[in-house]
Amino acid sequence: MPATDDFTVTPYAVEGDIDYDRLLDEFGAESLTTEQKAQFPQPVHQLIRRDVFYAGRDVDAFLAAANEGKTHSIVTGRGPSGPIHIGHIIPFYFAKYLQDQTGCLVYIPLSDDEKYLLKDKSLDEIHGHTRENLLDILAVGFDPERTRIVVDTADADVVYPLAAAFAKEVTQSTVDATYGDPENIGLSFYPAVQAAHLLLPQLVEGRHPTLVPIAVDQDPHVRVCRDIAAKQRYDVSKPGALLSKFLPALEGPGKMSSSGDAASIRLSDDRETVFEKIRNHAYSGGRRSVESHREHGGDPEVDVPYQFLYYFFEKSDERVERLAREYRDGSLLSGELKEIAAASIADFLEAHQNRREELGPVADELKQYRLRESERQAARKQAGYPSTRVF
Ligand code: TRP
């Protein structure tokens, strides 16, 4: 289990001061190489350029298919446990960017079952979050021809048979060793559900390279799924992974949580709220007084507003490097850096919110992204079920 003395990273708990390189040794994933980064579509996204997505598994097969114009897919999902914050939406915008560049298929599962099993929330609350989260995902603007969204409990006709088939390939001791002893039998089963998510594009479209861009805590799900694929009972190749670091929490290091108490920036926050949160809650790498800051400079490495810009919100390398330089030499004050970060995040959110407001009712919008009947049948058939439904 990837729990050490000083930090814990599992799908169900992220705590402490994370050593990202040590995690790779424990998980058996590999840092992205310079050559791999250069194979990403041009212009290479800042998340790749700046090592936010810093590691992976079988990234080459995906990049080769993308560069040769062959079928390739991304799976990036959401556990609807609460409102989406800025850290959660980043993989979706990354998937949208890749889809625009390479035409990749994007499959987006929502694991409402997982979050019901894990959190102390009613089915009704989880349903409400699912609905709201869907609107945010729809607002990203994926191409309906190349994107499929599934909700575990609403697309159970396809998710359940696949999960049941894959569950047979995973022993309880594997689950215990990978996740710690799950709290209930639903969570023991859930890895089979997420395996169904990760293999779904191949079950629908035939064998091809799939890449799963996720924060590193989700890697155990990929490992379990890769073991299932490796048994070759199904005509699928092991899904690859692209692993990211966590966007820092507003108040300091660690993961931003949507359900914990810590303040985080939500997709629904208006400009004023974003500025207020950054001004009053963002951990600063600046000095206590202006005089001391001018003299000694600040530390962008620990400054959360700077890290937000660096991770995602400032696209220009030249600008982000200049900000770091000016912060270090004391010419840029911590309050000024906060205003820059807040403005950039608020602009991003405003554009997102405008697209969201233009959407119609969620069920109508979702229609064009749902699996077609023929796709449902193809997936069930590939998993070994009869090709036509008799009941
Ligand atoms: N388990 C993920 C979470 O808790 C959500 C999720 C479900 C997911 N299926 C996925 C993420 C497939 C990536 C790929 O956030």
Short mmCIF file of C-alpha atoms and ligand atoms in Angstrom, two decimals:
data_model
loop_
_atom_site.label_atom_id
_atom_site.label_comp_id
_atom_site.label_asym_id
_atom_site.label_seq_id
_atom_site.Cartn_x
_atom_site.Cartn_y
_atom_site.Cartn_z
CA MET A 1 0.00 0.00 0.00
CA PRO A 2 1.35 3.41 -0.93
CA ALA A 3 1.23 4.71 2.62
CA THR A 4 4.54 5.76 4.11
CA ASP A 5 5.55 7.46 7.31
CA ASP A 6 5.15 10.96 5.95
CA PHE A 7 2.43 10.74 3.32
CA THR A 8 -0.47 8.65 2.05
CA VAL A 9 -1.79 8.55 -1.49
CA THR A 10 -4.66 6.18 -2.27
CA PRO A 11 -7.94 6.77 -4.14
CA TYR A 12 -9.59 7.24 -0.75
CA ALA A 13 -7.02 9.25 1.19
CA VAL A 14 -4.43 11.84 0.25
CA GLU A 15 -2.45 13.24 3.17
CA GLY A 16 0.91 14.68 4.09
CA ASP A 17 3.81 16.07 2.17
CA ILE A 18 3.84 14.09 -1.06
CA ASP A 19 7.11 12.92 -2.56
CA TYR A 20 6.02 12.54 -6.18
CA ASP A 21 9.14 10.70 -7.31
CA ARG A 22 8.97 8.18 -4.51
CA LEU A 23 5.36 7.51 -5.44
CA LEU A 24 6.46 6.48 -8.92
CA ASP A 25 8.83 3.91 -7.44
CA GLU A 26 6.06 2.56 -5.27
CA PHE A 27 3.47 2.55 -8.04
CA GLY A 28 5.86 1.40 -10.74
CA ALA A 29 5.08 4.26 -13.16
CA GLU A 30 7.65 6.26 -15.10
CA SER A 31 8.53 9.94 -15.40
CA LEU A 32 7.71 11.46 -18.78
CA THR A 33 10.83 11.83 -20.88
CA THR A 34 11.75 14.86 -22.95
CA GLU A 35 11.15 12.78 -26.10
CA GLN A 36 7.68 11.80 -24.95
CA LYS A 37 6.77 15.38 -24.12
CA ALA A 38 7.82 16.41 -27.62
CA GLN A 39 5.46 13.82 -29.12
CA PHE A 40 2.42 15.56 -27.66
CA PRO A 41 0.54 17.71 -30.15
CA GLN A 42 2.04 21.14 -30.79
CA PRO A 43 1.92 23.53 -29.10
CA VAL A 44 2.64 21.16 -26.21
CA HIS A 45 0.20 21.95 -23.42
CA GLN A 46 1.58 23.80 -20.38
CA LEU A 47 0.45 20.94 -18.12
CA ILE A 48 2.91 18.70 -19.99
CA ARG A 49 5.61 21.35 -20.52
CA ARG A 50 5.69 22.16 -16.82
CA ASP A 51 5.56 18.60 -15.51
CA VAL A 52 2.17 18.86 -13.85
CA PHE A 53 1.40 15.68 -15.76
CA TYR A 54 4.75 14.30 -14.79
CA ALA A 55 4.59 10.55 -15.27
CA GLY A 56 2.76 7.77 -16.99
CA ARG A 57 2.33 4.24 -18.20
CA ASP A 58 2.32 3.19 -21.86
CA VAL A 59 2.15 6.77 -23.05
CA ASP A 60 4.07 5.90 -26.23
CA ALA A 61 1.35 3.70 -27.73
CA PHE A 62 -1.19 6.49 -27.31
CA LEU A 63 1.11 9.13 -28.78
CA ALA A 64 1.99 6.92 -31.74
CA ALA A 65 -1.68 6.32 -32.57
CA ALA A 66 -2.41 10.03 -32.17
CA ASN A 67 0.45 10.99 -34.48
CA GLU A 68 -0.45 8.35 -37.06
CA GLY A 69 -4.12 9.34 -37.11
CA LYS A 70 -5.26 5.96 -35.74
CA THR A 71 -8.05 5.44 -33.22
CA HIS A 72 -7.03 6.54 -29.75
CA SER A 73 -9.01 7.52 -26.70
CA ILE A 74 -8.92 9.32 -23.41
CA VAL A 75 -10.92 8.31 -20.36
CA THR A 76 -11.30 10.94 -17.70
CA GLY A 77 -14.00 10.68 -15.08
CA ARG A 78 -15.51 12.39 -12.13
CA GLY A 79 -16.70 11.17 -8.76
CA PRO A 80 -19.67 13.47 -8.07
CA SER A 81 -19.14 13.97 -4.35
CA GLY A 82 -19.64 17.74 -4.36
CA PRO A 83 -19.30 20.90 -6.43
CA ILE A 84 -16.40 20.88 -8.89
CA HIS A 85 -13.44 23.08 -8.04
CA ILE A 86 -10.71 24.37 -10.30
CA GLY A 87 -8.38 21.42 -9.68
CA HIS A 88 -10.97 18.88 -10.81
CA ILE A 89 -11.82 20.52 -14.10
CA ILE A 90 -8.24 20.75 -15.36
CA PRO A 91 -8.07 17.17 -16.74
CA PHE A 92 -11.31 17.85 -18.64
CA TYR A 93 -9.94 20.97 -20.28
CA PHE A 94 -6.80 19.01 -21.06
CA ALA A 95 -8.90 16.26 -22.68
CA LYS A 96 -10.79 18.89 -24.68
CA TYR A 97 -7.51 20.40 -25.85
CA LEU A 98 -6.25 16.96 -26.96
CA GLN A 99 -9.52 16.25 -28.72
CA ASP A 100 -9.22 19.52 -30.63
CA GLN A 101 -5.62 18.72 -31.58
CA THR A 102 -5.78 15.01 -32.43
CA GLY A 103 -9.46 14.11 -32.73
CA CYS A 104 -9.21 11.60 -29.89
CA LEU A 105 -12.30 9.93 -28.51
CA VAL A 106 -13.10 11.09 -25.00
CA TYR A 107 -15.06 8.88 -22.60
CA ILE A 108 -16.29 10.50 -19.42
CA PRO A 109 -17.68 8.25 -16.68
CA LEU A 110 -19.38 9.66 -13.59
CA SER A 111 -19.04 7.32 -10.63
CA ASP A 112 -22.08 8.29 -8.58
CA ASP A 113 -22.12 4.78 -7.08
CA GLU A 114 -18.53 5.17 -5.87
CA LYS A 115 -19.21 8.45 -4.11
CA TYR A 116 -22.40 7.17 -2.51
CA LEU A 117 -20.48 4.20 -1.14
CA LEU A 118 -17.61 6.34 0.08
CA LYS A 119 -19.21 9.45 1.51
CA ASP A 120 -21.75 10.09 4.18
CA LYS A 121 -24.28 11.53 1.73
CA SER A 122 -27.75 10.47 0.64
CA LEU A 123 -28.43 9.13 -2.85
CA ASP A 124 -30.44 12.27 -3.41
CA GLU A 125 -27.49 14.53 -2.58
CA ILE A 126 -25.18 12.52 -4.82
CA HIS A 127 -27.77 12.74 -7.57
CA GLY A 128 -27.84 16.54 -7.20
CA HIS A 129 -24.05 16.74 -7.45
CA THR A 130 -24.11 14.44 -10.49
CA ARG A 131 -26.54 16.76 -12.23
CA GLU A 132 -24.53 19.88 -11.41
CA ASN A 133 -21.21 18.24 -12.29
CA LEU A 134 -22.64 17.10 -15.63
CA LEU A 135 -23.51 20.67 -16.52
CA ASP A 136 -19.95 21.74 -15.79
CA ILE A 137 -18.54 18.91 -17.88
CA LEU A 138 -20.92 19.73 -20.71
CA ALA A 139 -19.82 23.37 -20.54
CA VAL A 140 -16.27 22.35 -21.47
CA GLY A 141 -17.61 21.89 -24.99
CA PHE A 142 -16.57 18.41 -26.09
CA ASP A 143 -17.33 17.25 -29.63
CA PRO A 144 -20.52 15.14 -29.35
CA GLU A 145 -19.43 12.94 -32.25
CA ARG A 146 -16.31 11.87 -30.41
CA THR A 147 -17.35 12.04 -26.78
CA ARG A 148 -19.39 9.69 -24.61
CA ILE A 149 -20.56 10.39 -21.09
CA VAL A 150 -21.79 7.57 -18.86
CA VAL A 151 -23.30 7.77 -15.39
CA ASP A 152 -22.84 4.50 -13.52
CA THR A 153 -26.37 4.18 -12.15
CA ALA A 154 -28.04 5.65 -15.24
CA ASP A 155 -26.08 3.56 -17.76
CA ALA A 156 -26.20 0.41 -15.65
CA ASP A 157 -27.35 -1.67 -18.65
CA VAL A 158 -23.81 -1.43 -19.96
CA VAL A 159 -21.71 -0.62 -16.87
CA TYR A 160 -23.04 -3.43 -14.68
CA PRO A 161 -22.52 -6.40 -17.04
CA LEU A 162 -18.99 -5.23 -17.79
CA ALA A 163 -18.17 -4.66 -14.13
CA ALA A 164 -19.57 -8.07 -13.22
CA ALA A 165 -17.39 -9.72 -15.86
CA PHE A 166 -14.27 -7.86 -14.72
CA ALA A 167 -14.98 -8.41 -11.02
CA LYS A 168 -14.39 -12.10 -11.57
CA GLU A 169 -10.78 -11.34 -12.50
CA VAL A 170 -9.92 -9.52 -9.26
CA THR A 171 -9.44 -11.23 -5.91
CA GLN A 172 -10.37 -9.71 -2.59
CA SER A 173 -6.74 -9.83 -1.51
CA THR A 174 -5.73 -7.71 -4.52
CA VAL A 175 -8.34 -5.13 -3.54
CA ASP A 176 -7.19 -5.17 0.10
CA ALA A 177 -3.55 -4.83 -0.90
CA THR A 178 -4.26 -2.01 -3.38
CA TYR A 179 -6.77 0.08 -1.43
CA GLY A 180 -6.51 -1.00 2.20
CA ASP A 181 -9.49 -2.86 3.65
CA PRO A 182 -12.54 -1.28 2.00
CA GLU A 183 -15.26 -0.01 4.30
CA ASN A 184 -18.07 -1.96 2.64
CA ILE A 185 -18.56 -4.56 -0.07
CA GLY A 186 -19.61 -1.88 -2.55
CA LEU A 187 -16.16 -0.34 -2.40
CA SER A 188 -14.62 -3.80 -2.77
CA PHE A 189 -16.54 -4.16 -6.02
CA TYR A 190 -16.03 -0.62 -7.28
CA PRO A 191 -12.55 -1.23 -8.83
CA ALA A 192 -14.34 -3.52 -11.31
CA VAL A 193 -16.65 -0.63 -12.19
CA GLN A 194 -13.76 1.72 -12.82
CA ALA A 195 -12.08 -1.02 -14.88
CA ALA A 196 -15.25 -1.05 -17.00
CA HIS A 197 -14.86 2.72 -17.49
CA LEU A 198 -11.26 2.40 -18.58
CA LEU A 199 -11.89 -0.44 -21.03
CA LEU A 200 -15.16 0.89 -22.40
CA PRO A 201 -13.71 2.77 -25.41
CA GLN A 202 -11.97 -0.40 -26.59
CA LEU A 203 -15.04 -2.54 -26.00
CA VAL A 204 -17.08 -0.13 -28.12
CA GLU A 205 -14.57 0.75 -30.84
CA GLY A 206 -12.23 -2.26 -30.89
CA ARG A 207 -8.74 -2.62 -29.49
CA HIS A 208 -6.75 0.65 -29.50
CA PRO A 209 -4.55 2.72 -27.18
CA THR A 210 -6.37 4.46 -24.35
CA LEU A 211 -4.79 7.05 -22.07
CA VAL A 212 -6.17 7.95 -18.67
CA PRO A 213 -5.09 11.42 -17.49
CA ILE A 214 -5.64 11.46 -13.74
CA ALA A 215 -4.17 12.71 -10.51
CA VAL A 216 -1.71 10.21 -9.16
CA ASP A 217 -4.06 9.00 -6.38
CA GLN A 218 -6.20 7.30 -9.03
CA ASP A 219 -3.35 5.18 -10.35
CA PRO A 220 -4.36 2.09 -8.30
CA HIS A 221 -7.55 1.86 -10.37
CA VAL A 222 -5.47 1.88 -13.53
CA ARG A 223 -3.20 -0.84 -12.15
CA VAL A 224 -6.12 -3.12 -11.29
CA CYS A 225 -7.57 -2.55 -14.75
CA ARG A 226 -4.25 -3.23 -16.46
CA ASP A 227 -4.04 -6.57 -14.66
CA ILE A 228 -7.49 -7.46 -15.95
CA ALA A 229 -6.52 -6.47 -19.50
CA ALA A 230 -3.26 -8.43 -19.26
CA LYS A 231 -5.14 -11.69 -18.75
CA GLN A 232 -6.22 -11.42 -22.38
CA ARG A 233 -9.66 -12.82 -21.82
CA TYR A 234 -10.90 -9.72 -23.59
CA ASP A 235 -9.62 -8.19 -26.80
CA VAL A 236 -8.21 -5.05 -25.18
CA SER A 237 -4.79 -3.62 -24.54
CA LYS A 238 -3.81 -2.27 -21.15
CA PRO A 239 -4.94 1.31 -20.75
CA GLY A 240 -2.11 3.79 -20.30
CA ALA A 241 -1.99 6.49 -17.67
CA LEU A 242 -0.86 10.08 -17.55
CA LEU A 243 -0.34 10.99 -13.92
CA SER A 244 -0.56 14.48 -12.50
CA LYS A 245 0.48 16.20 -9.34
CA PHE A 246 -2.23 17.85 -7.26
CA LEU A 247 -3.13 21.47 -7.70
CA PRO A 248 -2.12 22.89 -4.30
CA ALA A 249 -4.85 23.68 -1.79
CA LEU A 250 -5.55 27.40 -1.34
CA GLU A 251 -4.22 27.37 2.18
CA GLY A 252 -1.08 25.42 1.51
CA PRO A 253 0.37 22.12 0.35
CA GLY A 254 -1.75 19.00 -0.17
CA LYS A 255 -4.74 18.26 -2.33
CA MET A 256 -7.67 20.62 -2.74
CA SER A 257 -10.76 18.88 -1.44
CA SER A 258 -14.30 19.58 -2.57
CA SER A 259 -15.86 17.97 0.44
CA GLY A 260 -13.41 18.95 3.22
CA ASP A 261 -13.61 22.20 5.14
CA ALA A 262 -10.73 24.01 3.48
CA ALA A 263 -11.69 26.91 1.23
CA SER A 264 -11.30 26.04 -2.42
CA ILE A 265 -12.19 27.85 -5.59
CA ARG A 266 -15.32 26.47 -7.16
CA LEU A 267 -16.36 26.64 -10.78
CA SER A 268 -19.41 28.61 -9.68
CA ASP A 269 -17.44 31.31 -7.85
CA ASP A 270 -17.94 34.82 -9.23
CA ARG A 271 -15.11 37.31 -9.72
CA GLU A 272 -15.54 38.91 -6.35
CA THR A 273 -15.45 35.55 -4.54
CA VAL A 274 -12.33 34.48 -6.42
CA PHE A 275 -10.54 37.71 -5.46
CA GLU A 276 -11.71 37.41 -1.86
CA LYS A 277 -10.55 33.78 -1.57
CA ILE A 278 -7.16 34.48 -3.11
CA ARG A 279 -6.58 37.68 -1.12
CA ASN A 280 -7.65 36.26 2.23
CA HIS A 281 -6.96 32.54 2.08
CA ALA A 282 -4.20 31.83 -0.42
CA TYR A 283 -0.93 30.74 1.14
CA SER A 284 1.74 33.26 0.26
CA GLY A 285 5.45 32.77 -0.30
CA GLY A 286 6.01 36.47 0.33
CA ARG A 287 7.69 38.16 3.29
CA ARG A 288 5.92 39.57 6.31
CA SER A 289 6.55 43.18 5.45
CA VAL A 290 6.92 45.06 2.19
CA GLU A 291 10.40 46.23 3.20
CA SER A 292 11.56 42.71 3.92
CA HIS A 293 9.99 41.45 0.68
CA ARG A 294 11.70 44.18 -1.35
CA GLU A 295 14.99 43.27 0.29
CA HIS A 296 14.88 39.45 0.34
CA GLY A 297 12.22 38.59 -2.25
CA GLY A 298 9.52 35.89 -2.07
CA ASP A 299 9.44 32.18 -2.83
CA PRO A 300 7.27 31.27 -5.83
CA GLU A 301 7.77 27.53 -5.16
CA VAL A 302 5.48 27.65 -2.13
CA ASP A 303 3.30 30.58 -3.17
CA VAL A 304 -0.13 29.22 -4.01
CA PRO A 305 -1.24 32.09 -6.32
CA TYR A 306 1.98 31.60 -8.27
CA GLN A 307 1.49 27.84 -8.35
CA PHE A 308 -2.02 28.28 -9.75
CA LEU A 309 -0.61 30.38 -12.58
CA TYR A 310 2.23 27.95 -13.17
CA TYR A 311 0.13 24.79 -13.10
CA PHE A 312 -2.51 25.91 -15.53
CA PHE A 313 -3.80 29.45 -15.60
CA GLU A 314 -0.90 31.32 -17.25
CA LYS A 315 -0.24 29.82 -20.67
CA SER A 316 2.80 31.91 -21.57
CA ASP A 317 6.10 30.46 -20.33
CA GLU A 318 7.76 33.80 -20.79
CA ARG A 319 5.23 35.53 -18.57
CA VAL A 320 5.18 32.87 -15.87
CA GLU A 321 8.99 32.87 -15.71
CA ARG A 322 9.09 36.64 -15.51
CA LEU A 323 6.64 36.59 -12.59
CA ALA A 324 8.84 34.08 -10.74
CA ARG A 325 11.93 36.21 -11.37
CA GLU A 326 10.28 39.41 -10.22
CA TYR A 327 8.84 37.70 -7.17
CA ARG A 328 12.22 36.33 -6.20
CA ASP A 329 14.01 39.65 -6.63
CA GLY A 330 11.37 41.45 -4.59
CA SER A 331 10.08 43.77 -7.31
CA LEU A 332 6.75 41.92 -7.46
CA LEU A 333 4.84 41.99 -4.18
CA SER A 334 2.74 39.17 -2.86
CA GLY A 335 -0.43 41.29 -3.05
CA GLU A 336 0.31 42.10 -6.70
CA LEU A 337 0.88 38.45 -7.53
CA LYS A 338 -2.42 37.58 -5.87
CA GLU A 339 -4.26 40.11 -8.05
CA ILE A 340 -2.68 38.64 -11.20
CA ALA A 341 -3.61 35.09 -10.25
CA ALA A 342 -7.14 36.04 -9.19
CA ALA A 343 -7.77 37.92 -12.44
CA SER A 344 -6.56 35.02 -14.52
CA ILE A 345 -8.67 32.45 -12.64
CA ALA A 346 -11.72 34.75 -12.68
CA ASP A 347 -11.41 35.19 -16.48
CA PHE A 348 -11.24 31.43 -16.94
CA LEU A 349 -14.26 30.87 -14.69
CA GLU A 350 -16.27 33.58 -16.36
CA ALA A 351 -15.80 31.97 -19.77
CA HIS A 352 -16.73 28.59 -18.29
CA GLN A 353 -19.82 29.98 -16.57
CA ASN A 354 -20.96 31.72 -19.75
CA ARG A 355 -20.83 28.45 -21.66
CA ARG A 356 -22.65 26.70 -18.84
CA GLU A 357 -25.42 29.28 -18.83
CA GLU A 358 -26.06 28.73 -22.52
CA LEU A 359 -26.87 25.06 -21.94
CA GLY A 360 -30.43 23.77 -21.92
CA PRO A 361 -31.82 21.20 -19.45
CA VAL A 362 -29.20 18.62 -18.52
CA ALA A 363 -31.10 15.59 -19.88
CA ASP A 364 -31.47 17.27 -23.28
CA GLU A 365 -27.85 18.31 -23.44
CA LEU A 366 -26.64 14.90 -22.33
CA LYS A 367 -28.54 13.04 -25.05
CA GLN A 368 -26.01 13.64 -27.78
CA TYR A 369 -23.20 12.34 -25.57
CA ARG A 370 -24.84 9.11 -24.43
CA LEU A 371 -23.81 5.74 -25.81
CA ARG A 372 -25.86 4.76 -28.85
CA GLU A 373 -27.77 1.46 -28.64
CA SER A 374 -25.33 -0.15 -31.10
CA GLU A 375 -22.41 0.94 -28.92
CA ARG A 376 -24.03 -0.54 -25.81
CA GLN A 377 -24.51 -3.82 -27.63
CA ALA A 378 -20.95 -3.83 -28.96
CA ALA A 379 -19.55 -3.32 -25.45
CA ARG A 380 -21.68 -6.08 -23.94
CA LYS A 381 -20.76 -8.43 -26.76
CA GLN A 382 -17.03 -7.76 -26.36
CA ALA A 383 -17.35 -8.55 -22.67
CA GLY A 384 -18.81 -11.94 -23.58
CA TYR A 385 -22.56 -11.35 -23.37
CA PRO A 386 -25.03 -12.24 -26.14
CA SER A 387 -24.90 -9.65 -28.92
CA THR A 388 -28.61 -8.95 -28.96
CA ARG A 389 -30.73 -8.31 -25.96
CA VAL A 390 -33.40 -10.91 -25.54
CA PHE A 391 -34.76 -9.39 -22.36
N1 TRP B 1 -12.71 7.58 -9.16
C1 TRP B 1 -12.58 8.91 -9.67
C2 TRP B 1 -12.60 9.93 -8.51
O1 TRP B 1 -12.84 9.58 -7.39
C3 TRP B 1 -13.63 9.27 -10.68
C4 TRP B 1 -13.58 8.37 -11.87
C5 TRP B 1 -14.48 7.39 -12.17
C6 TRP B 1 -12.59 8.34 -12.88
N2 TRP B 1 -14.12 6.76 -13.32
C7 TRP B 1 -12.97 7.31 -13.78
C8 TRP B 1 -11.43 9.09 -13.15
C9 TRP B 1 -12.20 7.01 -14.89
C10 TRP B 1 -10.67 8.79 -14.28
C11 TRP B 1 -11.05 7.75 -15.13
O2 TRP B 1 -12.37 11.08 -8.71
#
